[in-house]
mmCIF file of C-alpha atoms in Angstrom:
data_model
loop_
_atom_site.group_PDB
_atom_site.id
_atom_site.type_symbol
_atom_site.label_atom_id
_atom_site.label_comp_id
_atom_site.label_asym_id
_atom_site.label_seq_id
_atom_site.Cartn_x
_atom_site.Cartn_y
_atom_site.Cartn_z
ATOM 1 C CA MET A 208 1.704 -11.236 -28.668
ATOM 2 C CA THR A 209 0.887 -8.142 -30.684
ATOM 3 C CA THR A 210 -0.020 -8.267 -34.331
ATOM 4 C CA LYS A 211 0.096 -5.646 -37.000
ATOM 5 C CA THR A 212 -2.650 -5.127 -39.520
ATOM 6 C CA ASN A 213 -1.754 -4.045 -43.018
ATOM 7 C CA THR A 214 -4.909 -3.199 -44.982
ATOM 8 C CA ALA A 215 -2.871 -2.241 -48.046
ATOM 9 C CA ASN A 216 -1.962 -5.877 -48.688
ATOM 10 C CA ARG A 217 -2.040 -6.503 -52.487
ATOM 11 C CA ALA A 218 -4.043 -9.673 -52.117
ATOM 12 C CA GLY A 219 -6.690 -7.758 -50.166
ATOM 13 C CA THR A 220 -6.228 -9.877 -47.037
ATOM 14 C CA THR A 221 -5.202 -8.771 -43.588
ATOM 15 C CA ASP A 222 -1.576 -9.386 -42.661
ATOM 16 C CA THR A 223 -1.394 -10.781 -39.130
ATOM 17 C CA THR A 224 2.317 -11.403 -38.848
ATOM 18 C CA PRO A 225 3.605 -10.744 -35.354
ATOM 19 C CA ALA A 226 4.862 -7.221 -34.766
ATOM 20 C CA PRO A 227 8.348 -6.865 -33.341
ATOM 21 C CA ALA A 228 8.430 -7.166 -29.568
ATOM 22 C CA THR A 229 8.544 -3.800 -27.831
ATOM 23 C CA THR A 230 10.690 -5.223 -25.051
ATOM 24 C CA THR A 231 14.150 -6.526 -25.765
ATOM 25 C CA PRO A 232 15.249 -9.666 -23.928
ATOM 26 C CA ALA A 233 17.715 -7.607 -21.873
ATOM 27 C CA SER A 234 15.020 -5.170 -20.738
ATOM 28 C CA ALA A 235 12.689 -8.076 -19.928
ATOM 29 C CA VAL A 236 15.430 -9.509 -17.707
ATOM 30 C CA GLU A 237 15.951 -6.096 -16.095
ATOM 31 C CA ARG A 238 12.185 -5.767 -15.511
ATOM 32 C CA ALA A 239 12.070 -9.221 -13.915
ATOM 33 C CA ALA A 240 15.009 -8.312 -11.667
ATOM 34 C CA GLU A 241 13.317 -5.052 -10.667
ATOM 35 C CA THR A 242 10.124 -6.980 -9.914
ATOM 36 C CA GLU A 243 12.021 -9.352 -7.624
ATOM 37 C CA ARG A 244 13.785 -6.471 -5.844
ATOM 38 C CA THR A 245 10.416 -4.802 -5.259
ATOM 39 C CA ARG A 246 8.912 -8.071 -4.028
ATOM 40 C CA ALA A 247 11.791 -8.475 -1.534
ATOM 41 C CA VAL A 248 11.435 -4.911 -0.173
ATOM 42 C CA VAL A 249 7.654 -5.241 0.227
ATOM 43 C CA ALA A 250 8.001 -8.686 1.838
ATOM 44 C CA GLU A 251 10.460 -7.208 4.354
ATOM 45 C CA TYR A 252 8.078 -4.305 4.982
ATOM 46 C CA LEU A 253 5.235 -6.764 5.671
ATOM 47 C CA ARG A 254 7.503 -8.780 7.971
ATOM 48 C CA ARG A 255 8.363 -5.671 9.985
ATOM 49 C CA VAL A 256 4.754 -4.495 10.201
ATOM 50 C CA SER A 257 3.601 -7.896 11.456
ATOM 51 C CA ASP A 258 6.459 -8.329 13.968
ATOM 52 C CA PRO A 259 5.547 -6.860 17.386
ATOM 53 C CA GLU A 260 9.267 -6.479 18.126
ATOM 54 C CA GLN A 261 9.608 -3.949 15.275
ATOM 55 C CA GLY A 262 8.908 -0.378 16.310
ATOM 56 C CA PRO A 263 7.861 2.638 14.268
ATOM 57 C CA GLU A 264 11.477 3.546 13.447
ATOM 58 C CA GLU A 265 12.261 0.077 12.063
ATOM 59 C CA ILE A 266 9.126 0.117 9.906
ATOM 60 C CA ALA A 267 9.747 3.679 8.706
ATOM 61 C CA ALA A 268 13.336 2.750 7.784
ATOM 62 C CA MET A 269 11.814 0.931 4.780
ATOM 63 C CA TYR A 270 10.762 4.326 3.344
ATOM 64 C CA ALA A 271 12.747 6.973 1.486
ATOM 65 C CA GLU A 272 13.404 10.289 3.256
ATOM 66 C CA GLU A 273 10.670 11.821 1.077
ATOM 67 C CA VAL A 274 7.598 9.697 0.429
ATOM 68 C CA ASP A 275 4.359 10.155 -1.482
ATOM 69 C CA TRP A 276 1.935 8.809 1.160
ATOM 70 C CA GLN A 277 -1.664 9.335 0.128
ATOM 71 C CA ILE A 278 -4.856 8.475 1.931
ATOM 72 C CA ALA A 279 -8.127 10.358 2.114
ATOM 73 C CA PRO A 280 -7.754 12.320 5.363
ATOM 74 C CA ASN A 281 -10.409 11.998 8.006
ATOM 75 C CA PRO A 282 -10.328 14.414 10.964
ATOM 76 C CA ALA A 283 -11.991 11.836 13.235
ATOM 77 C CA VAL A 284 -9.043 9.445 12.777
ATOM 78 C CA PRO A 285 -5.707 10.958 13.863
ATOM 79 C CA TRP A 286 -3.485 8.555 11.915
ATOM 80 C CA ILE A 287 -5.439 8.725 8.625
ATOM 81 C CA ARG A 288 -3.842 11.595 6.703
ATOM 82 C CA PRO A 289 -1.268 12.156 3.975
ATOM 83 C CA ARG A 290 2.429 12.004 4.880
ATOM 84 C CA SER A 291 5.526 13.238 3.079
ATOM 85 C CA THR A 292 8.649 12.214 5.020
ATOM 86 C CA ARG A 293 10.131 9.207 6.772
ATOM 87 C CA ALA A 294 9.611 11.060 10.074
ATOM 88 C CA ASP A 295 5.908 11.382 9.162
ATOM 89 C CA VAL A 296 5.809 7.615 8.634
ATOM 90 C CA VAL A 297 7.208 7.120 12.148
ATOM 91 C CA GLY A 298 4.408 9.409 13.345
ATOM 92 C CA HIS A 299 1.810 7.265 11.597
ATOM 93 C CA TRP A 300 2.868 4.126 13.463
ATOM 94 C CA VAL A 301 3.167 6.004 16.779
ATOM 95 C CA GLU A 302 -0.340 7.480 16.370
ATOM 96 C CA LEU A 303 -1.822 4.161 15.280
ATOM 97 C CA ALA A 304 -0.348 2.420 18.348
ATOM 98 C CA ALA A 305 -1.547 5.192 20.669
ATOM 99 C CA HIS A 306 -5.141 4.934 19.472
ATOM 100 C CA THR A 307 -5.611 1.191 18.903
ATOM 101 C CA VAL A 308 -5.328 -1.964 20.966
ATOM 102 C CA PRO A 309 -2.319 -3.828 19.495
ATOM 103 C CA GLU A 310 -3.553 -7.329 20.381
ATOM 104 C CA ALA A 311 -6.928 -6.619 18.746
ATOM 105 C CA GLY A 312 -5.728 -5.474 15.352
ATOM 106 C CA GLY A 313 -4.024 -6.630 12.231
ATOM 107 C CA ALA A 314 -4.454 -7.273 8.558
ATOM 108 C CA SER A 315 -4.850 -10.155 6.171
ATOM 109 C CA ILE A 316 -3.489 -10.111 2.642
ATOM 110 C CA ASP A 317 -5.621 -11.559 -0.154
ATOM 111 C CA ALA A 318 -3.375 -10.636 -3.089
ATOM 112 C CA PHE A 319 0.220 -9.453 -3.486
ATOM 113 C CA LEU A 320 0.938 -8.389 -7.065
ATOM 114 C CA VAL A 321 4.268 -6.996 -8.235
ATOM 115 C CA ASP A 322 5.296 -5.554 -11.597
ATOM 116 C CA GLY A 323 8.581 -3.728 -11.855
ATOM 117 C CA ALA A 324 8.815 -1.041 -9.174
ATOM 118 C CA ASP A 325 5.133 -1.281 -8.211
ATOM 119 C CA ALA A 326 3.374 -3.619 -5.798
ATOM 120 C CA VAL A 327 -0.327 -3.805 -5.037
ATOM 121 C CA LEU A 328 -1.669 -5.529 -1.949
ATOM 122 C CA THR A 329 -5.328 -6.174 -1.272
ATOM 123 C CA GLY A 330 -6.831 -7.512 1.903
ATOM 124 C CA HIS A 331 -8.616 -6.573 5.095
ATOM 125 C CA VAL A 332 -7.512 -4.476 8.052
ATOM 126 C CA TYR A 333 -9.133 -4.632 11.459
ATOM 127 C CA GLY A 334 -8.662 -3.144 14.883
ATOM 128 C CA THR A 335 -10.165 -1.878 18.104
ATOM 129 C CA LEU A 336 -9.997 1.709 19.324
ATOM 130 C CA ARG A 337 -8.714 2.379 22.837
ATOM 131 C CA ALA A 338 -10.980 5.381 23.473
ATOM 132 C CA THR A 339 -14.276 3.844 22.372
ATOM 133 C CA GLY A 340 -13.707 0.099 22.572
ATOM 134 C CA LYS A 341 -15.290 -0.137 19.123
ATOM 135 C CA SER A 342 -13.903 -2.379 16.409
ATOM 136 C CA PHE A 343 -13.481 -1.690 12.726
ATOM 137 C CA HIS A 344 -13.030 -3.939 9.704
ATOM 138 C CA SER A 345 -12.160 -2.603 6.278
ATOM 139 C CA PRO A 346 -11.107 -3.979 2.931
ATOM 140 C CA PHE A 347 -8.066 -2.187 1.548
ATOM 141 C CA ALA A 348 -5.886 -1.832 -1.503
ATOM 142 C CA LEU A 349 -2.332 -0.587 -1.009
ATOM 143 C CA ARG A 350 -0.079 0.529 -3.848
ATOM 144 C CA LEU A 351 3.607 0.734 -3.005
ATOM 145 C CA THR A 352 6.403 1.867 -5.302
ATOM 146 C CA VAL A 353 10.022 0.996 -4.573
ATOM 147 C CA ALA A 354 13.116 2.857 -5.787
ATOM 148 C CA ASN A 355 16.679 2.180 -4.707
ATOM 149 C CA GLY A 356 15.483 -0.375 -2.146
ATOM 150 C CA GLU A 357 13.135 2.062 -0.390
ATOM 151 C CA ILE A 358 9.391 2.664 -0.521
ATOM 152 C CA VAL A 359 8.761 5.995 -2.266
ATOM 153 C CA ARG A 360 4.989 5.745 -2.783
ATOM 154 C CA HIS A 361 2.342 4.531 -0.318
ATOM 155 C CA HIS A 362 -1.220 5.005 -1.569
ATOM 156 C CA ILE A 363 -3.898 3.254 0.456
ATOM 157 C CA TYR A 364 -7.581 2.932 -0.284
ATOM 158 C CA GLU A 365 -9.743 1.808 2.620
ATOM 159 C CA ASP A 366 -13.047 2.477 4.347
ATOM 160 C CA SER A 367 -11.829 5.443 6.387
ATOM 161 C CA LEU A 368 -15.454 6.417 7.095
ATOM 162 C CA GLY A 369 -16.018 3.055 8.813
ATOM 163 C CA ILE A 370 -12.822 3.495 10.791
ATOM 164 C CA ALA A 371 -13.943 7.008 11.756
ATOM 165 C CA ALA A 372 -17.229 5.568 13.034
ATOM 166 C CA ALA A 373 -15.239 3.321 15.379
ATOM 167 C CA CYS A 374 -13.350 6.391 16.633
ATOM 168 C CA THR A 375 -16.539 8.287 17.417
ATOM 169 C CA PRO A 376 -18.065 7.748 20.850
ATOM 170 C CA ASP A 377 -21.708 6.714 20.910
ATOM 171 C CA GLN A 378 -24.026 9.604 21.471
ATOM 172 C CA ALA A 379 -26.305 9.431 24.480
ATOM 173 C CA GLU A 380 -29.983 9.354 23.604
ATOM 174 C CA PRO A 381 -31.666 12.684 24.357
ATOM 175 C CA ALA A 382 -34.022 12.604 27.317
ATOM 176 C CA ALA A 383 -37.698 12.587 26.373
#
């Protein structure tokens, strides 16, 4: 609840009567409905990502034709880079599958928060690289925004440096 302060009160006291709500009941209902629509889209996205029967096209179908996909690019990791289209999203899942061992990877979700069109997921992602056999583990935070039933924003924050280390072959020790 918000309160207003009126220091010009004649009695010299502070007026702490509740200020009018900034959200009308109708807009609160609309916001709650939008929150539930977003939750349903993100839940379906998570279902598709975790289902081995779902391919890159089925996962990418959850995204709008144009998407704001942000991640700090790392040249050592082919799939870690910004994207801008649904076709780019397909490419992400194709590249990820080409470079990792499917049975040795996944993610766990610690929190799934939704407010209106935005959802934030936190958790841990892990995997093993085909080329090096090395594993990686990284905490992550993922912000998704949904519009018209499609994901329009995908911003992920993870330890891409740690993932890059798993992609880098061990260097042979120089001969003494």
